[in-house]
mmCIF file of C-alpha atoms in Angstrom:
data_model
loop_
_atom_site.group_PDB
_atom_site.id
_atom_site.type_symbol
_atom_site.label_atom_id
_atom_site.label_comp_id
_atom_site.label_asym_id
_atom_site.label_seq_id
_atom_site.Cartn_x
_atom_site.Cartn_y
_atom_site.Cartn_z
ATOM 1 C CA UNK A 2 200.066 310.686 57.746
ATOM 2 C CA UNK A 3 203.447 308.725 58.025
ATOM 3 C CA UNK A 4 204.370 310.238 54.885
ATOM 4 C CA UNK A 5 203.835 313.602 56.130
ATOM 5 C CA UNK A 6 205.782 312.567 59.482
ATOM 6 C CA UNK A 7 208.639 311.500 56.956
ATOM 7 C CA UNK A 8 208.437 315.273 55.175
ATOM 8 C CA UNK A 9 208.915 317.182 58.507
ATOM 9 C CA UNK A 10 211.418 314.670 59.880
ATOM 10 C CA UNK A 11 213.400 315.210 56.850
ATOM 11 C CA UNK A 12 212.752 318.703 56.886
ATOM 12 C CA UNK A 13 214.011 318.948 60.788
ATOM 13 C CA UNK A 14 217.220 317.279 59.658
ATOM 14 C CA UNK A 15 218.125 319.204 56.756
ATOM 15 C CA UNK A 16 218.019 322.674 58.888
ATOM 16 C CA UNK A 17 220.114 321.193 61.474
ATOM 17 C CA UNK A 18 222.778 320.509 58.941
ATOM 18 C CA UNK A 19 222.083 323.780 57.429
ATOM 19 C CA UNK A 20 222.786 325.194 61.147
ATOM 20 C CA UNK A 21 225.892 323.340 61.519
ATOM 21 C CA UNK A 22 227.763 324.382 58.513
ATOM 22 C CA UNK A 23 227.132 327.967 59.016
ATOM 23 C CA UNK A 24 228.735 327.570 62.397
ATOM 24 C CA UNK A 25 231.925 325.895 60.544
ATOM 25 C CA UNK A 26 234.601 328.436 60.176
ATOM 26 C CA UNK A 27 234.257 331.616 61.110
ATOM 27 C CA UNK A 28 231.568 333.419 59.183
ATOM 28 C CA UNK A 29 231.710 336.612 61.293
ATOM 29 C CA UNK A 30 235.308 337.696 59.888
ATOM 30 C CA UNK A 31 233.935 336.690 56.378
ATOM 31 C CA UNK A 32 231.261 339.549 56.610
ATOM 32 C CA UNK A 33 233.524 342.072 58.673
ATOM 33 C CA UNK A 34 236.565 341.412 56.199
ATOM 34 C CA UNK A 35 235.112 341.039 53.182
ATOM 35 C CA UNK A 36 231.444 342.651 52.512
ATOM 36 C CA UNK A 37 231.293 344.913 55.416
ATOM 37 C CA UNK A 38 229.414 347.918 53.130
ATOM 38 C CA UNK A 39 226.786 345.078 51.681
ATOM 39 C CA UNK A 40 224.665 345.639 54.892
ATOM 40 C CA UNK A 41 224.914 349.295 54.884
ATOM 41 C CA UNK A 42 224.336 349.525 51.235
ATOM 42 C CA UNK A 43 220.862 347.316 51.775
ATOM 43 C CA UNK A 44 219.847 349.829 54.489
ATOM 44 C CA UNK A 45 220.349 352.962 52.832
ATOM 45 C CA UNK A 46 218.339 351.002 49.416
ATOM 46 C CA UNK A 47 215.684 350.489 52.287
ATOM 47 C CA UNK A 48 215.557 354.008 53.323
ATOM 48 C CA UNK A 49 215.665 352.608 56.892
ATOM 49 C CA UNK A 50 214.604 355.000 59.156
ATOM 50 C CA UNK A 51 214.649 356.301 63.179
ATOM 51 C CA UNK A 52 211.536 354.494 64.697
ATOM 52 C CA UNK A 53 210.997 351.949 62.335
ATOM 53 C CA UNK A 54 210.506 348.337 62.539
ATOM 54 C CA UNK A 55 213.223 346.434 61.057
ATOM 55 C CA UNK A 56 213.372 342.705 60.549
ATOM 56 C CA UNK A 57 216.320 341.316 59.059
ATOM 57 C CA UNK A 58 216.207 337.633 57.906
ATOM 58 C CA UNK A 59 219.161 334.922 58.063
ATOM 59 C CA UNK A 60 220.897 337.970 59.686
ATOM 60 C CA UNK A 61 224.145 336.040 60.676
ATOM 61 C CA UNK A 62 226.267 338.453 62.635
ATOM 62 C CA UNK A 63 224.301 341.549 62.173
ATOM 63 C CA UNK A 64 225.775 342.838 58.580
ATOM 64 C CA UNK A 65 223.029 345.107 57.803
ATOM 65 C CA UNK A 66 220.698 344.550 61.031
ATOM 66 C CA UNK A 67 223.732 346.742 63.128
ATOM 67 C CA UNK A 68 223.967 349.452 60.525
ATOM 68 C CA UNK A 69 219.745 349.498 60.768
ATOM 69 C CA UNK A 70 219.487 350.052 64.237
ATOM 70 C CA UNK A 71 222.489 352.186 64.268
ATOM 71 C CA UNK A 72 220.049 354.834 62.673
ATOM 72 C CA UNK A 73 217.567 354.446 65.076
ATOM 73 C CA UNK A 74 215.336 351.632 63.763
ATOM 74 C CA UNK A 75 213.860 349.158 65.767
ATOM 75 C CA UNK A 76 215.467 346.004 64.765
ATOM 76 C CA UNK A 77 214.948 341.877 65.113
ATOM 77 C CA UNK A 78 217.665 339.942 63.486
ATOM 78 C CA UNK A 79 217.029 336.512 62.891
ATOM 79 C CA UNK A 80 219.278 333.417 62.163
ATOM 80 C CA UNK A 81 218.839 329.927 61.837
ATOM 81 C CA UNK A 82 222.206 329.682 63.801
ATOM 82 C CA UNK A 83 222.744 330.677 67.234
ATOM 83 C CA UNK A 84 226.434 330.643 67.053
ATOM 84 C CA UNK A 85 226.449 333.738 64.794
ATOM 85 C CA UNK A 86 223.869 335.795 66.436
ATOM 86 C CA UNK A 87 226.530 335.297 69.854
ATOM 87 C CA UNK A 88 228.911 336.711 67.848
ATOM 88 C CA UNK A 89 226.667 339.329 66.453
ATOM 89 C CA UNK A 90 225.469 340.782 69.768
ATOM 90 C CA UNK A 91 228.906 341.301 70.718
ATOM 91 C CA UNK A 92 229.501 343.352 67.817
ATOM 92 C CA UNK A 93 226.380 345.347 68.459
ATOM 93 C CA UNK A 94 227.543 346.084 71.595
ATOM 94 C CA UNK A 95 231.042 346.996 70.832
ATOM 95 C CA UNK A 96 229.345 349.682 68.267
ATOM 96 C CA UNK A 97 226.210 351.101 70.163
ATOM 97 C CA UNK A 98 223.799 349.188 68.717
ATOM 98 C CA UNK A 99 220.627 347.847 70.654
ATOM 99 C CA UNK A 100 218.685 345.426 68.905
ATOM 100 C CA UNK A 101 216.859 342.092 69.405
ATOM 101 C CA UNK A 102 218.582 338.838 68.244
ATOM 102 C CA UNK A 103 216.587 335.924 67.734
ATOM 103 C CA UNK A 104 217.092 332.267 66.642
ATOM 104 C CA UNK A 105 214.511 331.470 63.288
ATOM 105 C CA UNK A 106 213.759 329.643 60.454
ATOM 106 C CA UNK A 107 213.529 331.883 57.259
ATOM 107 C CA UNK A 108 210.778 329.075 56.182
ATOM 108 C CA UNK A 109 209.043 329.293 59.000
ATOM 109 C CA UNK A 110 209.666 332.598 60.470
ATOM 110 C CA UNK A 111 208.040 333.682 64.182
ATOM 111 C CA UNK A 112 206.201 336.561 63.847
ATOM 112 C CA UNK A 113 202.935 337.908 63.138
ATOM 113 C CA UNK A 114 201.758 338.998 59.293
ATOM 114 C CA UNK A 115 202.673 342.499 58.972
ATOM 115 C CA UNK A 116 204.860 342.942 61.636
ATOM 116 C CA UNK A 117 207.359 345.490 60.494
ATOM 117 C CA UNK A 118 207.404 348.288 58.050
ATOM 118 C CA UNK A 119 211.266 346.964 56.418
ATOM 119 C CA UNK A 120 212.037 343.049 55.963
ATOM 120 C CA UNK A 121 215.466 342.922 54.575
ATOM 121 C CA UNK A 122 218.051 340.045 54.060
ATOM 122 C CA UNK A 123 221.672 340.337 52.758
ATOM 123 C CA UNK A 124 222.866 337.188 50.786
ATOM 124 C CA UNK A 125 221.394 335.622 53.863
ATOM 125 C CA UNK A 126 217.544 334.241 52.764
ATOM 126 C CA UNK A 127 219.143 333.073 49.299
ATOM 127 C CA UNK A 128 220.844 330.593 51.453
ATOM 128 C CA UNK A 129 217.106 328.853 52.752
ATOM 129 C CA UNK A 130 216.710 325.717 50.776
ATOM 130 C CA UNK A 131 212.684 326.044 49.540
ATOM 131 C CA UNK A 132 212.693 329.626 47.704
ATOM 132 C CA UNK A 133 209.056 330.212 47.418
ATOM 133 C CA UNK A 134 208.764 329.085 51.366
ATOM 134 C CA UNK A 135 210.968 331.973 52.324
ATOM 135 C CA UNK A 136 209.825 334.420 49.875
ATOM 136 C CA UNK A 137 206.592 333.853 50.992
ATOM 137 C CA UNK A 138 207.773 334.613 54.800
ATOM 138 C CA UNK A 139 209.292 337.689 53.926
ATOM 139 C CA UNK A 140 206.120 338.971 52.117
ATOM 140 C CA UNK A 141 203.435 337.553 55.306
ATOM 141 C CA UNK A 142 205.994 339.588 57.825
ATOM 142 C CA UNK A 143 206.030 343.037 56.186
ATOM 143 C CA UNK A 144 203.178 345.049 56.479
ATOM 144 C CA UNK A 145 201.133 346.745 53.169
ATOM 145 C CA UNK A 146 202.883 349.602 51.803
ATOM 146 C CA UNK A 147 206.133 348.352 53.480
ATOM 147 C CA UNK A 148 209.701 347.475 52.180
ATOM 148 C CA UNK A 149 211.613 344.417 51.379
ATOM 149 C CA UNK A 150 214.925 344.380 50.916
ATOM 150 C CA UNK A 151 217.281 342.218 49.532
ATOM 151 C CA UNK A 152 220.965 341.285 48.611
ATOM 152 C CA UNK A 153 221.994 338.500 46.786
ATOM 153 C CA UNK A 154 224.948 336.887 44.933
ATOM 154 C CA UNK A 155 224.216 336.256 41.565
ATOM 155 C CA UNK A 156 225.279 333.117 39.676
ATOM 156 C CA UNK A 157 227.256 334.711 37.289
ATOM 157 C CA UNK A 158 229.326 336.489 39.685
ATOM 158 C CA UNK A 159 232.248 335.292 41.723
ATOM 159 C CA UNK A 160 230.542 333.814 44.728
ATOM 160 C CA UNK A 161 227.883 332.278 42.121
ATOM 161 C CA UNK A 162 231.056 331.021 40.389
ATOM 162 C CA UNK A 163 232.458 329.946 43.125
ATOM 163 C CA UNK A 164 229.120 327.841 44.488
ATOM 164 C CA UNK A 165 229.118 326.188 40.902
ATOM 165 C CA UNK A 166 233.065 325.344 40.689
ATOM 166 C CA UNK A 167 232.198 323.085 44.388
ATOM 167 C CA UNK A 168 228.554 321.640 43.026
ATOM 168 C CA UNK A 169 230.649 318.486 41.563
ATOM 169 C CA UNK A 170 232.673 317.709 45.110
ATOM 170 C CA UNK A 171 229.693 318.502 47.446
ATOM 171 C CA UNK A 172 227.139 316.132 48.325
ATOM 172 C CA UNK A 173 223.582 315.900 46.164
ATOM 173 C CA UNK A 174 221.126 317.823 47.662
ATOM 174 C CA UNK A 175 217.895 317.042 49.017
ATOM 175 C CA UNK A 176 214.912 316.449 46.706
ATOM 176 C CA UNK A 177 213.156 320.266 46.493
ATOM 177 C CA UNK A 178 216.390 322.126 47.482
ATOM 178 C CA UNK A 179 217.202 324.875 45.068
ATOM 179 C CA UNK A 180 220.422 326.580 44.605
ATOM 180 C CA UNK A 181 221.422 329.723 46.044
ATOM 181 C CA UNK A 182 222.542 331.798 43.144
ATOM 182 C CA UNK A 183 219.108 331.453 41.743
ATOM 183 C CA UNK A 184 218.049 334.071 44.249
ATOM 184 C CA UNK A 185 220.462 336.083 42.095
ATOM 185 C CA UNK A 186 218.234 336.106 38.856
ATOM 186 C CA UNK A 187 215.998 338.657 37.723
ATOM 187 C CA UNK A 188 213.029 336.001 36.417
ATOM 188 C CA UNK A 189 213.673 333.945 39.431
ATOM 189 C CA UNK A 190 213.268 336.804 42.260
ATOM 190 C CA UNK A 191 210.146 338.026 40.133
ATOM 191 C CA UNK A 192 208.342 334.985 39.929
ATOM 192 C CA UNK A 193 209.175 334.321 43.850
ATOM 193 C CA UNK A 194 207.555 337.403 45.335
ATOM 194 C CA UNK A 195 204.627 337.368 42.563
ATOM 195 C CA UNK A 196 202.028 339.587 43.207
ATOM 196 C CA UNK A 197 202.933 340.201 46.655
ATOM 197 C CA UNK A 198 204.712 343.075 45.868
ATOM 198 C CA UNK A 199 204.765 346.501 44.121
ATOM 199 C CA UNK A 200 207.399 348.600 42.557
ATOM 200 C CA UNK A 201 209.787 346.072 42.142
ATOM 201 C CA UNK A 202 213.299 347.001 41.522
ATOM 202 C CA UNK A 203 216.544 345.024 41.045
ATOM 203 C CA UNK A 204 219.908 346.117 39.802
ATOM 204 C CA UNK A 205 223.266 344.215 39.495
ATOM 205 C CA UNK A 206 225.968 345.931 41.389
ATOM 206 C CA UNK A 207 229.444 344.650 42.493
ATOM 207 C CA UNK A 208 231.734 344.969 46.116
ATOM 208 C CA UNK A 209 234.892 345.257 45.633
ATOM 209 C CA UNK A 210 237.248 342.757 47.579
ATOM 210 C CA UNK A 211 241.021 343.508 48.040
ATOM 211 C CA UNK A 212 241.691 341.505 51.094
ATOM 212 C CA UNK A 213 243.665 338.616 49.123
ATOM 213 C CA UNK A 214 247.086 339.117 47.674
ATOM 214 C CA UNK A 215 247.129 335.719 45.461
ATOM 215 C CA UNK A 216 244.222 333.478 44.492
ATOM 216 C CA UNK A 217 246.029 330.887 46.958
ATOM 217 C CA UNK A 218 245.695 333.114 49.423
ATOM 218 C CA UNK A 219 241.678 333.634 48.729
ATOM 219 C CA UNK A 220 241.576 329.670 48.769
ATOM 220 C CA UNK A 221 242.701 329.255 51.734
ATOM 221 C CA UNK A 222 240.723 331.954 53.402
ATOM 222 C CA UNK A 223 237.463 330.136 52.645
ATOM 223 C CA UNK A 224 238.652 326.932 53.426
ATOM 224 C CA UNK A 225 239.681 328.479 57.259
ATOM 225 C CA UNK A 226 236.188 330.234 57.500
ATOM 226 C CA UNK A 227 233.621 329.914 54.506
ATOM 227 C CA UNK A 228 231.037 327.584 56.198
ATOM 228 C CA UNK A 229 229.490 326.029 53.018
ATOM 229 C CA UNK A 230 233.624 325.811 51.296
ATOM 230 C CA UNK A 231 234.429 323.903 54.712
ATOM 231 C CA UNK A 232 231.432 321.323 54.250
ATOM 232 C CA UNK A 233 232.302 320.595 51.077
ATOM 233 C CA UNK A 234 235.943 320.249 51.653
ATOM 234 C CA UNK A 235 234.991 317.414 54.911
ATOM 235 C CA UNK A 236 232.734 316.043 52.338
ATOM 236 C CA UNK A 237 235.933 314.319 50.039
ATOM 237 C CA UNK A 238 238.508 314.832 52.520
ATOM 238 C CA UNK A 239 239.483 311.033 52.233
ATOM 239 C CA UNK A 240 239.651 311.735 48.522
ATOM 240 C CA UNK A 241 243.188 313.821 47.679
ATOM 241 C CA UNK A 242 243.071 313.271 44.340
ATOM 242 C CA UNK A 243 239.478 315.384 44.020
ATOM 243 C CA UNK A 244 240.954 317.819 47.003
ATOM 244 C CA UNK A 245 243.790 319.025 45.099
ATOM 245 C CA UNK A 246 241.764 319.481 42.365
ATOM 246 C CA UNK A 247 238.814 321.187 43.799
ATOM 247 C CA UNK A 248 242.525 323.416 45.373
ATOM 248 C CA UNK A 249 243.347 324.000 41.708
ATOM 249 C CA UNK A 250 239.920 325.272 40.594
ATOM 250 C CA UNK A 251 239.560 327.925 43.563
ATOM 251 C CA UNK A 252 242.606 328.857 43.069
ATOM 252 C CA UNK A 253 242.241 329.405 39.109
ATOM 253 C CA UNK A 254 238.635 331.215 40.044
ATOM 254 C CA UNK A 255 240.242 333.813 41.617
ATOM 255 C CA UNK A 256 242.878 334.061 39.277
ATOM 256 C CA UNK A 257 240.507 334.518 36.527
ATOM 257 C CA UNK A 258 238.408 337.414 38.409
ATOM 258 C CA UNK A 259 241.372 339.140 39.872
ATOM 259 C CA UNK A 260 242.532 342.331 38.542
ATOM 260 C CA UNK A 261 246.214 344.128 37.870
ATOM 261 C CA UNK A 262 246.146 344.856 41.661
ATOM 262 C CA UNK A 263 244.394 341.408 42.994
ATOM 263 C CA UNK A 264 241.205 343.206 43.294
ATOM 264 C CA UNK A 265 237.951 341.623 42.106
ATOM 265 C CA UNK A 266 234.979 342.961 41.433
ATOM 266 C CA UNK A 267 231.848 340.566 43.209
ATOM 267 C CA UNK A 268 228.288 341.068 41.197
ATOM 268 C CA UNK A 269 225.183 340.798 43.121
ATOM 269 C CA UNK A 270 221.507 341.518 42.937
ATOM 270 C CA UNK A 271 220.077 344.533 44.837
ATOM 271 C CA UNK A 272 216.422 344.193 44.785
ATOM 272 C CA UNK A 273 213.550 346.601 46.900
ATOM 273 C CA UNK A 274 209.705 346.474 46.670
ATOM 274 C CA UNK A 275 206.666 347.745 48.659
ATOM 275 C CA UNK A 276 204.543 344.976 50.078
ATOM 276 C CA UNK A 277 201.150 344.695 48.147
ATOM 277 C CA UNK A 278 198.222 346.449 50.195
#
């Protein structure tokens, strides 16, 4: 029993500092800047349609949950982080969206098996630290026959690149945590959702970002409003030696992944797939 008290405990205190770095920064302007078309891009993949219920998990700000109930879909968005659903239901309202926000656990999600015909995350669930928890929430929620929906960065791509340039300066994660690029792999998805699902499709597509005019400039971006680039940053900020060079490998990312014009090119997964009956 005490060891099981010791789990949860743990458990309880590993989401709250998951909640408190996505409230670092400013992850709101990262989605609206950057990946604005990743959420509409999921929904049309979804077919989303008028009428239908819509749950979108680790939702943050509403990047595809806005576009979903913008044509007509009855849509929950979830986060484990209050602070960006705020933000989101402001944007909803500045575009004419109405749709239900709600704070959740993508581990431990509150609803009912088979609650809505389309359960849909962009590069939000890849972020929950126990994959097979989560994927099993997003299969219990969606009813047989229905969709799932997902976006993810993959770890070859930049933001995967990115993740594995600051695994040396962050801290060691929990025992059982997996990373969130893995989310990103064909093998890794498949063996995740199992034989909870049908028709199973994943492609690797990219979003183009031109917001940064020199790879100094993308550095300093995500250290001003990247969540999980601020934690790690706080987590050797007494060490300047290891800043400057964790400075000097975001900066030579970008540099690397840039094109002629500054533009890069970010790979993700796309992956959709009917609910088992």
């Amino acid at each position: 029993m005490t060891g099981a008290i010791d789990a949860a405990a743990a458990d309880r205190a590993l989401k709250s500092r998951h909640r408190a770095m996505w409230a670092l920064g400013d992850y709101p302007v990262v989605a609206a800047e950057l990946i604005p078309q990743l959420g509409r891009r999921l929904v049309a993949a979804c077919s989303v349609r008028e009428g239908q219920r819509v749950l979108d998990v680790a939702a943050g700000s509403g990047n595809a949950a806005v576009p979903a109930a913008l044509v007509g879909a009855q849509v929950v968005a979830s986060d484990l982080t209050p602070e960006l659903l705020e933000v989101g239901q402001q944007s909803a309202k500045r575009a004419g969206a109405l749709l239900e926000w709600r704070e959740a656990d993508a581990e431990a999600l509150p609803f009912d098996d088979g609650e809505f015909d389309t359960v849909m995350s962009c590069v939000g669930v890849m972020f929950a630290p126990h994959h097979a928890t989560a994927a099993a929430e997003l299969v219990r929620v969606c009813r047989p026959g229905g969709t799932i929906g997902l976006v993810n960065w993959t770890p070859e791509g930049f933001i995967g690149q990115m993740f594995a340039a600051m695994k040396p300066y962050a801290p060691a994660p929990p025992p059982g945590a997996q990373p969130p690029p893995l989310w990103g792999q064909e093998e890794h998805v498949r063996a995740l959702l199992g034989d909870g699902v049908t028709d199973l499709g994943m492609r690797r597509e990219t979003v183009t970002v031109d917001r940064f005019a020199t790879p100094e400039a993308f550095r300093d971006f995500f250290t001003t409003f990247y969540g999980p680039t601020i934690a790690v940053y706080r987590n050797i900020a007494d060490d300047h030696e290891r800043t400057a060079a964790l400075d000097g490998e975001l900066a030579a990312l970008a540099r690397r992944h840039a094109g002629p014009s500054g533009a890069m090119e970010w790979e993700y997964l796309l992956v959709t797939a009917r609910r088992s009956a």
